[in-house]
Short mmCIF file of C-alpha atoms in Angstrom, two decimals:
data_model
loop_
_atom_site.label_atom_id
_atom_site.label_comp_id
_atom_site.label_asym_id
_atom_site.label_seq_id
_atom_site.Cartn_x
_atom_site.Cartn_y
_atom_site.Cartn_z
CA UNK A 781 0.00 0.00 0.00
CA UNK A 782 1.03 3.59 -0.68
CA UNK A 783 -0.01 6.47 1.54
CA UNK A 784 0.31 10.02 0.23
CA UNK A 785 0.18 13.10 2.42
CA UNK A 786 1.09 16.76 2.50
CA UNK A 787 -1.47 18.38 0.24
CA UNK A 788 -3.25 21.58 1.13
CA UNK A 789 -4.06 25.13 0.16
CA UNK A 790 -1.25 27.52 -0.71
CA UNK A 791 -0.95 30.87 -2.43
CA UNK A 792 0.74 31.20 -5.79
CA UNK A 793 4.50 31.34 -5.34
CA UNK A 794 4.37 29.23 -2.22
CA UNK A 795 5.67 25.75 -1.48
CA UNK A 796 4.34 22.39 -0.40
CA UNK A 797 6.01 19.09 0.35
CA UNK A 798 4.27 15.84 -0.50
CA UNK A 799 5.29 12.52 0.99
CA UNK A 800 4.44 8.99 -0.04
CA UNK A 801 5.17 6.08 2.23
CA UNK A 802 4.91 2.45 1.22
CA UNK A 803 3.93 -0.38 3.50
CA UNK A 804 7.04 -2.29 2.47
CA UNK A 805 10.54 -1.48 1.46
CA UNK A 806 11.17 0.13 -1.91
CA UNK A 807 13.77 -1.82 -3.85
CA UNK A 808 16.40 -0.67 -6.31
CA UNK A 809 14.43 -2.04 -9.27
CA UNK A 810 11.43 0.09 -8.43
CA UNK A 811 10.34 3.38 -9.93
CA UNK A 812 8.46 5.79 -7.72
CA UNK A 813 6.38 8.34 -9.55
CA UNK A 814 4.08 11.26 -8.94
CA UNK A 815 1.13 11.98 -11.17
CA UNK A 816 -1.60 14.58 -10.92
CA UNK A 817 -5.13 14.94 -12.14
CA UNK A 818 -6.95 18.24 -12.41
CA UNK A 819 -10.75 18.39 -12.71
CA UNK A 820 -11.87 17.35 -16.17
CA UNK A 821 -8.38 16.36 -17.26
CA UNK A 822 -6.49 13.12 -17.61
CA UNK A 823 -3.96 12.00 -15.04
CA UNK A 824 -0.56 13.28 -16.10
CA UNK A 825 3.04 12.51 -15.25
CA UNK A 826 4.77 14.92 -12.88
CA UNK A 827 8.01 13.34 -11.69
CA UNK A 828 9.67 10.01 -11.07
CA UNK A 829 12.78 8.53 -9.54
CA UNK A 830 14.57 5.29 -10.31
CA UNK A 831 15.09 4.09 -6.78
CA UNK A 832 18.40 2.31 -7.13
CA UNK A 833 20.10 4.78 -9.46
CA UNK A 834 18.44 7.81 -7.83
CA UNK A 835 17.95 9.23 -11.31
CA UNK A 836 15.11 11.72 -11.53
CA UNK A 837 12.72 12.72 -14.29
CA UNK A 838 10.30 15.63 -14.58
CA UNK A 839 7.60 16.90 -16.84
CA UNK A 840 8.42 20.14 -18.62
CA UNK A 841 5.71 21.94 -16.69
CA UNK A 842 7.36 21.35 -13.31
CA UNK A 843 11.04 21.13 -14.19
CA UNK A 844 13.05 23.56 -12.13
CA UNK A 845 10.26 24.01 -9.57
CA UNK A 846 9.62 20.51 -8.24
CA UNK A 847 12.13 18.06 -6.80
CA UNK A 848 11.57 14.36 -6.23
CA UNK A 849 13.81 12.55 -3.78
CA UNK A 850 14.20 9.55 -1.54
CA UNK A 851 13.63 10.17 2.14
CA UNK A 852 14.31 6.72 3.53
CA UNK A 853 13.85 3.10 2.49
CA UNK A 854 10.12 3.46 2.01
CA UNK A 855 9.34 7.16 1.48
CA UNK A 856 9.48 9.36 -1.58
CA UNK A 857 9.12 13.12 -1.33
CA UNK A 858 7.97 15.72 -3.85
CA UNK A 859 9.09 19.22 -2.92
CA UNK A 860 7.02 21.75 -4.84
CA UNK A 861 8.22 25.34 -5.02
CA UNK A 862 7.03 28.39 -6.92
CA UNK A 863 3.57 26.89 -7.16
CA UNK A 864 1.16 28.19 -9.77
CA UNK A 865 -2.65 28.00 -9.92
CA UNK A 866 -2.30 25.53 -12.79
CA UNK A 867 -0.59 23.12 -10.41
CA UNK A 868 -3.92 22.63 -8.67
CA UNK A 869 -4.81 18.94 -8.83
CA UNK A 870 -5.04 15.72 -6.90
CA UNK A 871 -1.53 14.31 -6.68
CA UNK A 872 -0.99 10.56 -6.70
CA UNK A 873 2.13 8.57 -5.92
CA UNK A 874 2.71 5.29 -7.65
CA UNK A 875 5.13 2.39 -7.77
CA UNK A 876 6.20 0.76 -11.01
CA UNK A 877 8.92 -1.21 -12.71
CA UNK A 878 9.20 -0.10 -16.34
CA UNK A 879 8.10 2.91 -18.38
CA UNK A 880 8.13 5.71 -15.85
CA UNK A 881 6.20 8.21 -18.00
CA UNK A 882 3.24 5.91 -18.69
CA UNK A 883 0.73 5.74 -15.87
CA UNK A 884 -0.49 2.37 -17.17
CA UNK A 885 2.87 0.86 -16.27
CA UNK A 886 2.52 1.60 -12.58
CA UNK A 887 1.21 -1.27 -10.52
CA UNK A 888 0.39 0.36 -7.20
CA UNK A 889 -1.18 3.72 -6.42
CA UNK A 890 -1.71 5.87 -3.39
CA UNK A 891 -5.06 7.42 -2.58
CA UNK A 892 -4.20 10.94 -3.77
CA UNK A 893 -3.74 14.21 -1.94
CA UNK A 894 -5.30 17.49 -3.03
CA UNK A 895 -3.12 20.49 -3.80
CA UNK A 896 -4.89 23.80 -4.30
CA UNK A 897 -2.96 26.88 -5.40
CA UNK A 898 -4.81 30.16 -5.14
CA UNK A 899 -3.98 33.16 -7.30
#
């Protein structure tokens, strides 16, 4: 199981930190990803990290503002800075093994946490 937390309401330009904790250990072969879904839109890729290599990947819309990182053996963190109203969405963490950009390749999902950015 994955448990996401840290969402909330923030003004534009502010910061939030999301955390996702798994019930078991995350192994080096795993990919941990963050996706988001705004009302009326499809779920989209935000960021991912290859756990063993610690290599990170970002969508163009968040590159330079968001940072994904490992916190410990079973927690992944998404630090979100310089937030914009268009970042408003439900954010989901996910665990996968292969194509990190394709949400269909992720096997396990957290319940989602709402991020609201006011203008």
